[in-house]
Short mmCIF file of C-alpha atoms in Angstrom, two decimals:
data_model
loop_
_atom_site.label_atom_id
_atom_site.label_comp_id
_atom_site.label_asym_id
_atom_site.label_seq_id
_atom_site.Cartn_x
_atom_site.Cartn_y
_atom_site.Cartn_z
CA UNK A 1 0.00 0.00 0.00
CA UNK A 2 1.30 3.43 -0.86
CA UNK A 3 1.85 5.73 2.08
CA UNK A 4 0.58 9.22 2.72
CA UNK A 5 1.79 11.71 0.14
CA UNK A 6 2.05 15.46 0.49
CA UNK A 7 2.76 18.10 -2.11
CA UNK A 8 4.69 20.24 -2.44
CA UNK A 9 7.54 19.17 -0.19
CA UNK A 10 9.01 22.64 0.09
CA UNK A 11 7.53 26.10 -0.32
CA UNK A 12 8.90 29.60 0.05
CA UNK A 13 6.40 32.44 0.27
CA UNK A 14 6.41 36.05 1.37
CA UNK A 15 4.30 37.67 4.05
CA UNK A 16 0.74 38.40 2.98
CA UNK A 17 0.60 35.67 0.36
CA UNK A 18 -1.56 32.59 0.60
CA UNK A 19 -0.63 28.96 0.19
CA UNK A 20 -2.39 25.66 -0.49
CA UNK A 21 -0.96 22.33 0.62
CA UNK A 22 -2.21 18.96 -0.54
CA UNK A 23 -2.40 15.55 1.11
CA UNK A 24 -3.39 12.17 -0.30
CA UNK A 25 -4.15 9.59 2.41
CA UNK A 26 -3.45 5.88 2.37
CA UNK A 27 -5.87 4.09 0.08
CA UNK A 28 -9.02 3.21 1.98
CA UNK A 29 -8.44 5.73 4.75
CA UNK A 30 -11.19 8.28 5.12
CA UNK A 31 -9.75 10.52 7.84
CA UNK A 32 -7.12 13.17 7.26
CA UNK A 33 -5.63 15.27 10.04
CA UNK A 34 -3.32 18.24 9.71
CA UNK A 35 -0.60 19.29 12.16
CA UNK A 36 1.83 22.17 12.38
CA UNK A 37 5.27 21.38 13.75
CA UNK A 38 7.67 24.07 14.98
CA UNK A 39 10.76 23.78 17.17
CA UNK A 40 9.17 25.79 19.98
CA UNK A 41 5.64 24.38 20.03
CA UNK A 42 6.14 20.85 18.78
CA UNK A 43 3.31 19.16 16.91
CA UNK A 44 0.02 21.03 17.14
CA UNK A 45 -3.29 19.84 15.81
CA UNK A 46 -4.93 22.00 13.13
CA UNK A 47 -8.03 20.06 12.02
CA UNK A 48 -9.38 16.68 11.03
CA UNK A 49 -11.64 15.73 8.15
CA UNK A 50 -13.69 12.60 7.67
CA UNK A 51 -15.89 11.97 4.65
CA UNK A 52 -15.58 15.59 3.52
CA UNK A 53 -16.67 16.96 6.92
CA UNK A 54 -14.51 18.74 9.44
CA UNK A 55 -14.94 16.80 12.69
CA UNK A 56 -12.52 18.64 14.92
CA UNK A 57 -10.52 21.83 14.92
CA UNK A 58 -7.52 23.01 16.91
CA UNK A 59 -6.80 26.46 18.28
CA UNK A 60 -5.58 28.21 15.16
CA UNK A 61 -6.85 31.44 13.63
CA UNK A 62 -9.35 31.47 10.79
CA UNK A 63 -6.54 32.09 8.30
CA UNK A 64 -6.00 28.34 8.46
CA UNK A 65 -8.66 26.38 6.62
CA UNK A 66 -9.03 23.06 4.95
CA UNK A 67 -11.28 20.81 2.97
CA UNK A 68 -11.59 17.22 1.92
CA UNK A 69 -12.72 15.84 -1.39
CA UNK A 70 -14.85 12.82 -2.14
CA UNK A 71 -11.74 10.74 -2.87
CA UNK A 72 -10.46 11.60 0.67
CA UNK A 73 -7.69 13.83 -0.60
CA UNK A 74 -7.39 16.96 1.52
CA UNK A 75 -6.09 20.46 1.05
CA UNK A 76 -5.05 22.98 3.63
CA UNK A 77 -5.00 26.71 2.93
CA UNK A 78 -3.26 29.47 4.83
CA UNK A 79 -4.14 33.02 3.86
CA UNK A 80 -2.32 36.25 4.65
CA UNK A 81 0.87 34.45 5.62
CA UNK A 82 2.85 35.63 8.63
CA UNK A 83 6.48 34.94 9.50
CA UNK A 84 5.31 32.74 12.36
CA UNK A 85 3.59 30.39 9.93
CA UNK A 86 6.98 29.02 8.90
CA UNK A 87 6.81 25.39 9.93
CA UNK A 88 6.64 21.79 8.85
CA UNK A 89 3.02 20.95 8.00
CA UNK A 90 2.25 17.28 8.48
CA UNK A 91 -0.74 15.40 7.26
CA UNK A 92 -1.80 12.10 8.81
CA UNK A 93 -4.34 9.57 7.66
CA UNK A 94 -6.31 6.94 9.51
CA UNK A 95 -9.34 4.79 8.88
CA UNK A 96 -11.40 7.30 10.82
CA UNK A 97 -13.40 4.57 12.49
CA UNK A 98 -13.03 3.58 16.14
CA UNK A 99 -11.05 1.91 17.56
CA UNK A 100 -8.38 2.13 14.89
CA UNK A 101 -8.90 5.81 14.26
CA UNK A 102 -6.24 6.75 16.78
CA UNK A 103 -3.44 5.14 14.79
CA UNK A 104 -2.48 7.88 12.40
CA UNK A 105 0.09 7.48 9.64
CA UNK A 106 2.03 10.56 8.70
CA UNK A 107 3.16 11.91 5.38
CA UNK A 108 6.63 13.42 4.80
CA UNK A 109 5.39 16.94 5.39
CA UNK A 110 5.56 20.25 3.57
CA UNK A 111 8.26 22.63 4.76
CA UNK A 112 6.84 26.16 4.48
CA UNK A 113 9.17 29.13 4.80
CA UNK A 114 7.65 32.60 5.00
CA UNK A 115 10.02 35.49 4.23
CA UNK B 1 -6.48 22.02 28.97
CA UNK B 2 -5.14 18.65 27.87
CA UNK B 3 -1.45 18.22 28.55
CA UNK B 4 1.19 15.67 27.56
CA UNK B 5 4.66 16.02 29.08
CA UNK B 6 7.69 14.05 28.01
CA UNK B 7 10.97 13.67 29.84
CA UNK B 8 13.81 14.00 29.47
CA UNK B 9 13.77 16.53 26.63
CA UNK B 10 17.06 15.15 25.36
CA UNK B 11 19.32 12.25 26.11
CA UNK B 12 22.76 11.19 24.90
CA UNK B 13 23.85 7.57 25.33
CA UNK B 14 26.39 5.13 23.93
CA UNK B 15 25.58 2.22 21.69
CA UNK B 16 24.50 -0.76 23.75
CA UNK B 17 22.96 1.28 26.55
CA UNK B 18 19.34 0.85 27.64
CA UNK B 19 17.16 3.94 27.77
CA UNK B 20 13.78 4.73 29.29
CA UNK B 21 11.69 7.58 27.94
CA UNK B 22 8.80 8.97 29.96
CA UNK B 23 5.42 10.38 29.05
CA UNK B 24 2.87 11.70 31.53
CA UNK B 25 -0.52 13.11 30.67
CA UNK B 26 -3.43 15.04 32.07
CA UNK B 27 -6.41 14.78 29.76
CA UNK B 28 -10.15 14.40 29.99
CA UNK B 29 -11.60 11.14 28.67
CA UNK B 30 -8.39 9.31 27.86
CA UNK B 31 -8.76 6.76 25.07
CA UNK B 32 -5.28 5.69 24.00
CA UNK B 33 -1.62 6.65 24.10
CA UNK B 34 0.65 6.39 21.10
CA UNK B 35 4.40 6.47 20.57
CA UNK B 36 6.02 7.70 17.38
CA UNK B 37 9.63 7.93 16.18
CA UNK B 38 10.59 10.94 14.10
CA UNK B 39 13.89 11.02 12.25
CA UNK B 40 14.13 13.50 9.41
CA UNK B 41 10.54 14.07 8.48
CA UNK B 42 7.44 11.95 9.01
CA UNK B 43 6.76 10.49 12.45
CA UNK B 44 6.50 6.72 12.17
CA UNK B 45 4.10 4.78 14.35
CA UNK B 46 5.56 2.56 17.07
CA UNK B 47 2.87 1.54 19.56
CA UNK B 48 -0.69 2.22 20.62
CA UNK B 49 -1.56 1.48 24.25
CA UNK B 50 -5.05 1.39 25.67
CA UNK B 51 -4.88 -0.92 28.69
CA UNK B 52 -2.80 -0.59 31.85
CA UNK B 53 -0.06 -3.06 32.57
CA UNK B 54 0.04 -4.77 29.20
CA UNK B 55 3.46 -4.46 27.63
CA UNK B 56 3.72 -3.91 23.91
CA UNK B 57 6.95 -5.13 22.37
CA UNK B 58 8.63 -4.81 19.01
CA UNK B 59 12.20 -6.02 18.80
CA UNK B 60 14.31 -3.98 21.18
CA UNK B 61 11.51 -1.51 21.87
CA UNK B 62 8.81 -1.99 24.46
CA UNK B 63 6.22 0.20 26.10
CA UNK B 64 3.76 0.04 28.94
CA UNK B 65 0.93 2.22 30.19
CA UNK B 66 -0.18 3.03 33.74
CA UNK B 67 -3.65 4.55 33.62
CA UNK B 68 -3.82 5.00 37.37
CA UNK B 69 -0.65 7.09 37.56
CA UNK B 70 -1.25 8.60 34.09
CA UNK B 71 2.04 7.80 32.44
CA UNK B 72 3.75 5.58 29.95
CA UNK B 73 7.34 4.56 29.37
CA UNK B 74 9.16 3.56 26.23
CA UNK B 75 12.18 1.32 26.70
CA UNK B 76 14.90 0.75 24.15
CA UNK B 77 17.46 -1.95 24.94
CA UNK B 78 20.87 -2.41 23.31
CA UNK B 79 20.59 0.96 21.59
CA UNK B 80 22.03 1.46 18.11
CA UNK B 81 22.99 4.64 16.26
CA UNK B 82 19.91 4.10 14.09
CA UNK B 83 17.76 4.66 17.17
CA UNK B 84 18.82 8.32 17.18
CA UNK B 85 15.61 10.29 16.65
CA UNK B 86 12.94 12.33 18.37
CA UNK B 87 10.45 10.09 20.18
CA UNK B 88 6.97 11.54 20.39
CA UNK B 89 4.20 10.58 22.76
CA UNK B 90 0.60 11.42 21.90
CA UNK B 91 -2.74 10.94 23.62
CA UNK B 92 -6.10 10.40 21.94
CA UNK B 93 -9.23 11.54 23.74
CA UNK B 94 -12.69 10.04 23.46
CA UNK B 95 -16.03 11.74 23.44
CA UNK B 96 -18.04 13.69 20.95
CA UNK B 97 -16.22 14.32 17.73
CA UNK B 98 -12.81 14.31 19.33
CA UNK B 99 -10.60 12.76 16.72
CA UNK B 100 -7.27 14.34 17.40
CA UNK B 101 -3.95 13.54 18.98
CA UNK B 102 -2.35 15.80 21.57
CA UNK B 103 1.43 15.48 21.37
CA UNK B 104 4.21 16.03 23.87
CA UNK B 105 7.25 18.05 22.84
CA UNK B 106 9.27 14.90 22.29
CA UNK B 107 12.52 13.41 23.60
CA UNK B 108 15.60 13.82 21.40
CA UNK B 109 17.66 10.65 21.71
CA UNK B 110 21.23 10.65 20.43
CA UNK B 111 23.08 7.33 20.35
CA UNK B 112 26.83 7.68 19.91
CA UNK B 113 28.97 4.84 18.56
#
């Protein structure tokens, strides 16, 4: 089975721009979660989608949004980029169904640098 | 607020040593605890623990959960340089639409030859 894929792997943007990141989950998985990882804060939960619906959301401003398509692929959008948005953005997939939903498999991440 | 605390934050050992990594948590409606290993990029799944006192084992790695004292340990025996990584502990919470993992800051393990 192919793993979780994320595109692009690296991005450089300037303040004020917007960015869209993409994640394709493991085949058959219906849940996609997004995390932001920074050296100071560690891994922080952004949101989780299951069957095109957002089921849970972390404590991030509204500039961070996402969506999921019918084929379970997910996109994450960050508008009006700030320097502090520079981070590794990780996507994780799981079946989305208890009890196995907790075991999440991570993609390689997108390294976003905001200048 | 849900909290997951890992200790130590970093650790340097020599090949062949045995290490114990700690993870304590304070969360509402605990469901499971997970361990991940992160080298360069993607965290890779190691263990999921849901019941107290039952050891999970994979090769030289093992882990156990204590739900009464709210902690878990990850043991690595006969460490190798390839074990050098950040080890992440995460807790999943049940109830409502809570499908998220709350992570600790991780333990950076360095194994020197």
